[in-house]
CSV table of C-alpha atoms and ligand atoms in Angstrom, one decimal:
chain,number,residue,atom,x,y,z
A,91,MET,CA,-70.1,-81.8,-10.9
A,92,ILE,CA,-66.8,-80.4,-12.4
A,93,LEU,CA,-66.1,-79.9,-8.9
A,94,LEU,CA,-66.4,-83.4,-7.3
A,95,GLU,CA,-64.5,-84.7,-10.6
A,96,SER,CA,-61.5,-82.6,-10.1
A,97,LYS,CA,-61.1,-83.1,-6.4
A,98,PRO,CA,-59.9,-86.3,-6.1
A,99,SER,CA,-57.1,-85.6,-8.5
A,100,GLY,CA,-56.4,-82.2,-7.1
A,101,PHE,CA,-56.3,-83.9,-4.0
A,102,ALA,CA,-53.6,-86.7,-5.4
A,103,ARG,CA,-51.6,-84.1,-6.2
A,104,PHE,CA,-51.7,-82.9,-3.0
A,105,GLN,CA,-50.8,-86.2,-1.5
A,106,THR,CA,-47.3,-86.6,-4.0
A,107,PHE,CA,-46.4,-83.2,-3.2
A,108,SER,CA,-46.8,-84.1,0.8
A,109,PHE,CA,-45.4,-87.3,0.6
A,110,GLU,CA,-42.2,-86.2,-1.5
A,111,PHE,CA,-42.2,-83.0,1.3
A,112,GLU,CA,-41.5,-85.3,3.6
A,113,PHE,CA,-39.6,-87.6,2.2
A,114,TYR,CA,-37.3,-84.8,1.4
A,115,HIS,CA,-37.1,-83.4,5.0
A,116,PHE,CA,-36.5,-87.0,6.6
A,117,MET,CA,-33.5,-87.6,4.1
A,118,THR,CA,-32.2,-84.3,5.0
A,119,LEU,CA,-33.0,-83.8,8.8
A,120,PRO,CA,-29.3,-85.0,9.8
A,121,VAL,CA,-28.3,-82.0,8.5
A,122,MET,CA,-30.7,-79.7,8.6
A,123,PRO,CA,-31.3,-77.2,11.5
A,124,ILE,CA,-34.4,-77.5,13.8
A,125,THR,CA,-37.3,-75.3,12.6
A,126,GLU,CA,-38.9,-72.5,15.1
A,127,PHE,CA,-41.7,-74.6,15.5
A,128,ASP,CA,-39.8,-77.4,16.7
A,129,ILE,CA,-37.6,-75.0,18.8
A,130,ILE,CA,-41.3,-73.3,20.6
A,131,THR,CA,-42.0,-77.2,21.3
A,132,ARG,CA,-38.9,-78.4,22.5
A,133,TYR,CA,-37.7,-75.4,24.9
A,134,PHE,CA,-40.9,-73.4,25.3
A,135,SER,CA,-44.4,-74.8,25.9
A,136,GLN,CA,-43.9,-77.7,28.3
A,137,ALA,CA,-42.2,-77.0,31.5
A,138,PHE,CA,-43.3,-73.2,32.5
A,139,PRO,CA,-45.1,-72.8,35.1
A,140,LYS,CA,-49.0,-73.0,34.6
A,141,ARG,CA,-51.5,-70.5,36.6
A,142,ALA,CA,-55.0,-70.7,36.6
A,143,ASP,CA,-55.4,-67.7,35.1
A,144,VAL,CA,-54.3,-68.5,31.8
A,145,THR,CA,-57.3,-69.8,29.6
A,146,LEU,CA,-54.9,-69.5,26.7
A,147,GLY,CA,-51.0,-69.8,26.1
A,148,ILE,CA,-48.2,-70.8,23.5
A,149,GLY,CA,-50.0,-72.3,20.2
A,150,ASP,CA,-52.6,-69.4,19.2
A,151,ASP,CA,-52.2,-65.8,17.7
A,152,ALA,CA,-52.2,-64.4,20.9
A,153,ALA,CA,-52.7,-65.4,24.5
A,154,LEU,CA,-55.5,-64.8,26.9
A,155,CYS,CA,-55.3,-64.7,31.0
A,156,THR,CA,-57.5,-63.3,33.4
A,157,ILE,CA,-56.5,-60.3,35.6
A,158,PRO,CA,-57.7,-60.8,39.3
A,159,ALA,CA,-60.8,-59.0,40.4
A,160,GLU,CA,-59.9,-55.2,41.2
A,161,MET,CA,-56.2,-55.4,40.5
A,162,GLN,CA,-54.4,-53.3,37.9
A,163,LEU,CA,-52.5,-54.6,34.7
A,164,ALA,CA,-48.6,-53.7,35.4
A,165,VAL,CA,-46.6,-53.9,32.0
A,166,ALA,CA,-43.1,-54.1,31.7
A,167,ILE,CA,-40.2,-54.9,28.7
A,168,ASP,CA,-36.9,-55.2,28.5
A,169,THR,CA,-34.0,-56.4,26.1
A,170,LEU,CA,-30.9,-58.1,26.6
A,171,VAL,CA,-28.2,-57.7,23.0
A,172,GLU,CA,-25.5,-59.7,22.9
A,173,GLY,CA,-22.4,-57.6,23.5
A,174,VAL,CA,-24.1,-54.8,25.2
A,175,HIS,CA,-26.4,-56.3,27.9
A,176,PHE,CA,-23.9,-59.2,28.4
A,177,PRO,CA,-20.2,-60.2,27.2
A,178,THR,CA,-20.2,-62.7,24.7
A,179,THR,CA,-18.9,-65.4,27.3
A,180,THR,CA,-22.3,-65.3,29.3
A,181,ARG,CA,-23.3,-68.8,29.7
A,182,PRO,CA,-27.0,-69.3,27.6
A,183,GLU,CA,-28.2,-70.3,31.1
A,184,ASP,CA,-27.6,-66.8,33.1
A,185,ILE,CA,-28.8,-65.1,29.8
A,186,GLY,CA,-32.1,-66.9,30.4
A,187,TYR,CA,-32.5,-65.8,34.5
A,188,LYS,CA,-30.7,-62.1,33.6
A,189,ALA,CA,-33.3,-61.7,31.2
A,190,LEU,CA,-36.4,-62.7,33.8
A,191,ALA,CA,-34.3,-61.5,36.0
A,192,VAL,CA,-34.3,-57.5,34.8
A,193,ASN,CA,-37.9,-57.6,34.0
A,194,LEU,CA,-39.0,-58.8,37.4
A,195,SER,CA,-36.9,-56.0,38.8
A,196,ASP,CA,-38.9,-53.5,37.0
A,197,MET,CA,-41.9,-55.8,38.6
A,198,ALA,CA,-40.5,-55.2,42.5
A,199,ALA,CA,-39.8,-51.4,41.3
A,200,MET,CA,-43.6,-51.0,40.8
A,201,GLY,CA,-44.8,-53.3,44.6
A,202,ALA,CA,-46.6,-55.3,41.1
A,203,THR,CA,-46.9,-59.2,41.7
A,204,PRO,CA,-45.9,-60.8,38.5
A,205,ALA,CA,-47.8,-63.3,36.4
A,206,TRP,CA,-46.8,-63.5,33.0
A,207,MET,CA,-44.2,-63.0,30.3
A,208,THR,CA,-44.5,-63.6,26.5
A,209,LEU,CA,-40.3,-64.2,25.7
A,210,ALA,CA,-38.8,-62.5,21.9
A,211,LEU,CA,-35.8,-64.4,21.2
A,212,THR,CA,-33.5,-63.9,18.5
A,213,CYS,CA,-30.5,-66.3,17.3
A,214,PRO,CA,-27.9,-67.0,15.2
A,215,GLN,CA,-28.5,-70.1,14.4
A,216,ALA,CA,-30.7,-73.0,16.2
A,217,ASP,CA,-28.4,-74.2,18.7
A,218,GLU,CA,-29.7,-76.7,20.8
A,219,ILE,CA,-27.1,-77.4,23.3
A,220,TRP,CA,-27.4,-73.2,23.4
A,221,LEU,CA,-31.7,-73.0,23.9
A,222,LYS,CA,-31.9,-76.2,26.0
A,223,SER,CA,-29.3,-74.4,29.0
A,224,PHE,CA,-31.0,-71.0,28.1
A,225,SER,CA,-34.1,-72.5,28.4
A,226,GLN,CA,-33.1,-74.2,31.9
A,227,GLY,CA,-32.2,-70.6,33.3
A,228,LEU,CA,-34.9,-68.8,32.4
A,229,LEU,CA,-37.6,-71.9,33.6
A,230,GLU,CA,-35.8,-72.1,36.7
A,231,LEU,CA,-36.7,-68.2,38.0
A,232,ALA,CA,-39.9,-68.4,35.7
A,233,GLN,CA,-40.6,-71.4,38.3
A,234,ALA,CA,-39.2,-69.3,41.8
A,235,ALA,CA,-41.4,-66.4,40.6
A,236,GLN,CA,-44.3,-68.9,39.3
A,237,VAL,CA,-44.3,-66.5,36.3
A,238,SER,CA,-45.9,-68.2,33.2
A,239,LEU,CA,-44.4,-68.3,29.5
A,240,ILE,CA,-47.3,-67.2,27.4
A,241,GLY,CA,-46.2,-66.8,23.9
A,242,GLY,CA,-43.7,-64.9,22.2
A,243,ASP,CA,-41.5,-64.9,18.6
A,244,THR,CA,-38.7,-66.9,17.6
A,245,THR,CA,-36.6,-64.9,14.7
A,246,HIS,CA,-32.9,-65.6,13.2
A,247,GLY,CA,-30.8,-62.8,13.9
A,248,PRO,CA,-27.9,-61.6,16.2
A,249,LEU,CA,-28.2,-62.9,19.7
A,250,THR,CA,-31.2,-60.6,21.4
A,251,VAL,CA,-33.3,-61.6,24.0
A,252,THR,CA,-36.2,-59.8,24.6
A,253,ILE,CA,-39.1,-60.4,27.7
A,254,GLN,CA,-42.1,-58.3,28.3
A,255,ILE,CA,-43.6,-59.0,31.9
A,256,ALA,CA,-46.9,-58.4,32.9
A,257,GLY,CA,-48.9,-58.5,36.6
A,258,TYR,CA,-50.9,-56.8,38.7
A,259,VAL,CA,-50.9,-54.4,41.5
A,260,PRO,CA,-54.0,-52.9,43.2
A,261,PRO,CA,-55.1,-49.7,41.7
A,262,ARG,CA,-53.4,-46.5,42.9
A,263,ARG,CA,-50.7,-48.9,45.4
A,264,ALA,CA,-48.2,-49.1,42.5
A,265,LEU,CA,-45.0,-47.8,43.2
A,266,GLN,CA,-43.6,-44.9,40.9
A,267,ARG,CA,-41.1,-42.6,40.7
A,268,ARG,CA,-42.7,-39.2,41.4
A,269,GLY,CA,-44.3,-38.4,44.4
A,270,THR,CA,-40.9,-38.0,47.0
A,271,GLN,CA,-41.2,-34.8,49.0
A,272,PRO,CA,-38.1,-33.2,51.0
A,273,GLY,CA,-37.4,-34.6,54.6
A,274,ASP,CA,-38.0,-38.1,53.3
A,275,GLY,CA,-35.0,-40.7,53.8
A,276,ILE,CA,-33.5,-42.3,50.7
A,277,TYR,CA,-33.0,-46.2,51.1
A,278,VAL,CA,-31.4,-49.0,49.3
A,279,THR,CA,-31.8,-52.9,49.0
A,280,GLY,CA,-28.8,-54.8,49.6
A,281,THR,CA,-25.3,-54.0,48.7
A,282,LEU,CA,-24.0,-51.6,45.7
A,283,GLY,CA,-21.6,-51.3,42.8
A,284,ASP,CA,-21.8,-56.1,43.1
A,285,ALA,CA,-22.3,-56.5,39.6
A,286,GLY,CA,-19.4,-54.3,38.1
A,287,LEU,CA,-17.2,-55.6,39.6
A,288,GLY,CA,-18.5,-58.6,38.5
A,289,LEU,CA,-18.1,-57.4,35.4
A,290,ALA,CA,-14.8,-56.0,35.8
A,291,SER,CA,-14.2,-59.6,37.2
A,292,VAL,CA,-15.8,-61.3,33.4
A,293,GLN,CA,-13.5,-59.0,31.8
A,294,LYS,CA,-10.2,-59.6,33.2
A,295,GLN,CA,-9.4,-56.3,34.3
A,296,VAL,CA,-9.4,-57.4,37.4
A,297,THR,CA,-8.3,-61.0,39.7
A,298,LEU,CA,-10.4,-61.8,42.8
A,299,PRO,CA,-9.6,-65.1,44.7
A,300,ARG,CA,-12.2,-67.4,43.6
A,301,PRO,CA,-15.1,-67.4,46.4
A,302,ALA,CA,-15.1,-63.3,45.9
A,303,GLN,CA,-14.7,-63.7,42.1
A,304,GLN,CA,-18.4,-66.3,42.0
A,305,PHE,CA,-19.9,-63.9,44.5
A,306,VAL,CA,-19.5,-60.7,42.1
A,307,GLU,CA,-19.7,-62.6,39.1
A,308,SER,CA,-23.3,-64.2,40.2
A,309,ARG,CA,-24.3,-60.8,40.9
A,310,LEU,CA,-24.0,-60.1,37.5
A,311,ASN,CA,-25.2,-62.7,35.9
A,312,ARG,CA,-28.2,-63.5,38.3
A,313,PRO,CA,-29.5,-60.6,40.2
A,314,THR,CA,-31.7,-61.0,42.8
A,315,PRO,CA,-35.4,-59.3,41.7
A,316,ARG,CA,-36.7,-57.7,44.9
A,317,LEU,CA,-40.2,-58.9,44.5
A,318,PRO,CA,-41.1,-59.1,48.3
A,319,GLU,CA,-39.4,-55.9,49.3
A,320,GLY,CA,-41.3,-53.9,46.3
A,321,GLN,CA,-44.4,-55.4,47.9
A,322,ALA,CA,-44.1,-55.1,51.1
A,323,LEU,CA,-43.0,-51.6,50.7
A,324,ARG,CA,-46.7,-50.6,48.8
A,325,GLY,CA,-48.0,-48.0,51.1
A,326,ILE,CA,-44.9,-47.5,52.7
A,327,ALA,CA,-42.5,-46.2,49.7
A,328,SER,CA,-42.6,-42.0,48.7
A,329,SER,CA,-41.1,-43.3,45.4
A,330,ALA,CA,-39.2,-46.3,44.3
A,331,ILE,CA,-37.1,-47.4,41.1
A,332,ASP,CA,-34.4,-50.4,40.9
A,333,ILE,CA,-31.5,-49.5,40.2
A,334,SER,CA,-29.8,-51.1,36.4
A,335,ASP,CA,-28.4,-48.3,35.3
A,336,GLY,CA,-26.1,-46.9,38.5
A,337,LEU,CA,-27.5,-45.7,41.6
A,338,ALA,CA,-26.9,-41.8,40.7
A,339,ALA,CA,-28.6,-42.2,37.6
A,340,ASP,CA,-31.5,-43.8,38.5
A,341,LEU,CA,-32.0,-41.7,42.3
A,342,GLY,CA,-31.6,-39.4,39.5
A,343,HIS,CA,-34.9,-40.5,37.8
A,344,ILE,CA,-36.7,-40.3,40.8
A,345,LEU,CA,-35.4,-36.5,41.5
A,346,ASP,CA,-36.3,-35.9,38.3
A,347,ALA,CA,-39.7,-37.6,38.3
A,348,SER,CA,-40.4,-35.3,42.0
A,349,GLY,CA,-39.2,-32.3,41.3
A,350,VAL,CA,-36.9,-32.3,44.2
A,351,GLY,CA,-32.8,-33.2,44.8
A,352,ALA,CA,-30.6,-35.6,47.6
A,353,SER,CA,-27.6,-35.2,50.0
A,354,LEU,CA,-26.5,-39.2,49.9
A,355,GLN,CA,-23.8,-40.2,52.5
A,356,LEU,CA,-21.0,-41.7,51.0
A,357,GLU,CA,-19.8,-44.1,54.3
A,358,ARG,CA,-23.5,-45.4,53.9
A,359,LEU,CA,-23.5,-46.8,51.1
A,360,PRO,CA,-23.9,-50.7,51.5
A,361,LEU,CA,-20.9,-52.2,50.2
A,362,SER,CA,-20.4,-55.8,50.2
A,363,ARG,CA,-17.2,-57.9,51.8
A,364,ALA,CA,-15.8,-58.4,48.0
A,365,LEU,CA,-15.8,-54.4,47.8
A,366,ARG,CA,-14.5,-54.0,50.8
A,367,GLU,CA,-11.8,-55.8,50.4
A,368,HIS,CA,-10.4,-55.9,47.0
A,369,LEU,CA,-11.0,-52.1,46.2
A,370,SER,CA,-9.9,-48.9,47.8
A,371,ILE,CA,-12.4,-47.0,49.3
A,372,GLU,CA,-12.6,-44.7,46.2
A,373,ALA,CA,-13.0,-47.0,43.7
A,374,ALA,CA,-15.8,-49.2,45.7
A,375,ARG,CA,-17.9,-46.4,46.0
A,376,ASN,CA,-17.6,-45.4,42.7
A,377,LEU,CA,-19.0,-48.5,41.7
A,378,ALA,CA,-21.6,-48.5,44.0
A,379,LEU,CA,-22.7,-44.4,42.8
A,380,SER,CA,-22.3,-45.4,39.1
A,381,ALA,CA,-22.1,-49.0,38.1
A,382,GLY,CA,-25.1,-50.7,36.8
A,383,ASP,CA,-26.7,-54.2,36.9
A,384,ASP,CA,-26.7,-54.4,40.2
A,385,TYR,CA,-31.0,-54.3,40.5
A,386,GLU,CA,-31.2,-53.7,43.7
A,387,LEU,CA,-34.1,-51.1,44.5
A,388,CYS,CA,-33.9,-47.4,45.8
A,389,PHE,CA,-36.6,-45.7,47.5
A,390,THR,CA,-37.7,-43.0,49.6
A,391,VAL,CA,-39.6,-43.4,52.8
A,392,PRO,CA,-41.7,-39.8,54.6
A,393,PRO,CA,-40.1,-39.4,58.0
A,394,SER,CA,-44.0,-40.5,59.4
A,395,ARG,CA,-43.6,-44.1,57.5
A,396,GLU,CA,-40.5,-44.6,59.0
A,397,ALA,CA,-42.0,-47.1,61.7
A,398,ALA,CA,-43.9,-49.0,59.0
A,399,LEU,CA,-40.8,-49.3,57.2
A,400,GLN,CA,-39.1,-51.5,59.8
A,401,LYS,CA,-42.3,-53.4,60.3
A,402,ALA,CA,-42.1,-54.1,57.2
A,403,LEU,CA,-38.4,-54.9,56.0
A,404,THR,CA,-35.9,-57.3,58.2
A,405,ALA,CA,-33.3,-54.7,59.3
A,406,ASP,CA,-30.3,-56.4,57.4
A,407,SER,CA,-32.5,-56.4,54.1
A,408,TYR,CA,-32.2,-52.3,53.1
A,409,THR,CA,-29.9,-49.7,53.9
A,410,HIS,CA,-30.6,-45.8,54.4
A,411,ILE,CA,-28.5,-43.9,52.6
A,412,GLY,CA,-29.8,-40.2,52.5
A,413,ILE,CA,-32.1,-37.1,52.6
A,414,ILE,CA,-34.6,-36.0,49.7
A,415,GLU,CA,-34.2,-32.2,49.3
A,416,LYS,CA,-35.4,-29.0,48.0
A,417,THR,CA,-32.5,-28.0,46.3
A,418,PRO,CA,-32.5,-29.8,42.6
A,419,GLY,CA,-28.8,-31.6,42.0
A,420,LEU,CA,-27.3,-35.1,43.8
A,421,ARG,CA,-24.7,-34.1,46.1
A,422,CYS,CA,-22.9,-37.2,47.3
A,423,ARG,CA,-21.0,-36.1,50.9
A,424,ASP,CA,-18.0,-38.4,52.8
A,425,ALA,CA,-18.2,-37.9,56.6
A,426,GLU,CA,-16.2,-35.2,56.8
A,427,GLY,CA,-18.7,-33.4,54.9
A,428,ARG,CA,-16.5,-33.3,51.4
A,429,ILE,CA,-18.3,-33.5,48.4
A,430,PHE,CA,-17.6,-36.8,46.0
A,431,THR,CA,-18.4,-36.4,42.3
A,432,PRO,CA,-19.0,-40.2,41.2
A,433,LYS,CA,-16.5,-41.1,38.5
A,434,GLN,CA,-18.6,-42.0,35.6
A,435,LYS,CA,-22.4,-41.6,35.2
A,436,GLY,CA,-24.3,-44.3,34.9
A,437,TYR,CA,-24.2,-46.6,31.4
A,438,GLN,CA,-26.0,-44.4,28.5
A,439,HIS,CA,-27.6,-46.2,25.1
A,440,PHE,CA,-26.8,-43.7,22.3
A,441,ASN,CA,-24.2,-41.8,24.3
A,442,GLU,CA,-20.9,-41.6,22.2
A,443,LYS,CA,-18.8,-41.8,25.6
B,139,LIG,P1,-47.8,-65.9,14.3
B,139,LIG,O1,-47.2,-66.0,13.7
B,139,LIG,O2,-49.2,-65.6,15.0
B,139,LIG,O3,-47.3,-64.9,15.6
B,139,LIG,P2,-45.9,-67.8,15.9
B,139,LIG,O4,-45.9,-68.2,14.6
B,139,LIG,O5,-45.1,-66.7,15.6
B,139,LIG,O6,-47.7,-67.3,16.2
B,139,LIG,O7,-45.8,-68.7,16.8
B,139,LIG,C1,-46.7,-69.5,17.6
B,139,LIG,C2,-47.2,-69.7,19.1
B,139,LIG,O8,-46.0,-69.9,19.8
B,139,LIG,C3,-47.4,-68.2,19.3
B,139,LIG,O9,-48.9,-69.1,20.2
B,139,LIG,C4,-46.4,-67.6,20.0
B,139,LIG,O10,-46.7,-67.2,20.8
B,139,LIG,C5,-45.9,-69.0,20.7
B,139,LIG,N1,-44.3,-68.7,20.5
B,139,LIG,C6,-43.1,-68.4,19.6
B,139,LIG,N2,-42.0,-68.0,19.4
B,139,LIG,C7,-41.9,-68.4,21.3
B,139,LIG,C8,-41.1,-68.3,22.3
B,139,LIG,N3,-39.7,-68.2,21.7
B,139,LIG,N4,-41.7,-68.5,23.5
B,139,LIG,C9,-42.6,-68.5,23.5
B,139,LIG,N5,-43.5,-69.0,23.0
B,139,LIG,C10,-43.5,-69.0,21.6
B,140,LIG,MG1,-45.1,-64.8,15.5
């Protein structure tokens, strides 16, 4: 009884409080920053691709997805920190695009098919113009790759974008860093060093004619994840990696994981017209070997599967650049057989120099 009597008064107090809160909220709305929940509903809930295999997406404590029958789950995560992974001048739509592109590149390197992502976004302020552009860049690539945004976390702090990507791959068919053997050919997709020149361009260390500038800066800001190539290489490549820190560093990971060495033929490194026309051959090769952010694939193929490779990829989409050898280490030789040592190793976090 006492309960019944006390309930209405308690309810009334709650109502009053609620009204006051609403009133306060309404009065101050024009100057108040939008809330975490407004950000999620306005920019991250609606427009992203819907997939039949997502039973429960954004809005609950976790998302629920159904992995296709007989497939293995492939998961990767990558963080972009302002001032470390992209210059502070980068357009928000490019940050959104690139945050997903680098994750899709990891799926490509595994030969996996991407399907779902979560987004952990830390921003210094709830700037709606920034958020709108950022989400549009992210959406553009999510739609192209048919990746669904199924959850995330939104926090206040220095600008940091983390995307976790999940996809699937048939069991035992994923491409890995280990597995290559002496005699295997070494290949890369696309051209190398463009993003490195793009970075030099945005940092005003070089001045390029407009078309070359646009090309290299778009290679930096909007890398192309090589998803079709990665999937086509399943059962053909004996190892693979995506080039995020420079060819020498990333091929080095394949060599370490596989317990082998390699020789590269420098004159075979695929260089775009922008690099060939605006840099010395030495500078171009240094970028191709050591500059990060190209997100091309480096992979190896045994001689017995070369014919299969030629069928799987179009001839202009990849280049044969070297051979796997028994002797550990990476040797880069020019056309005359002289050893070439790249100027800098790939970028390493926590490395002072
Ligand atoms: P919880 O406190 O349970 O972790 P949150 O309040 O952080 O939930 O988030 C509410 C819902 O919104 C969750 O489903 C979460 O996955 C989703 N979410 C939060 N931030 C983002 C974001 N940046 N992008 C996509 N979904 C998000
Ligand atoms: Mg949360």
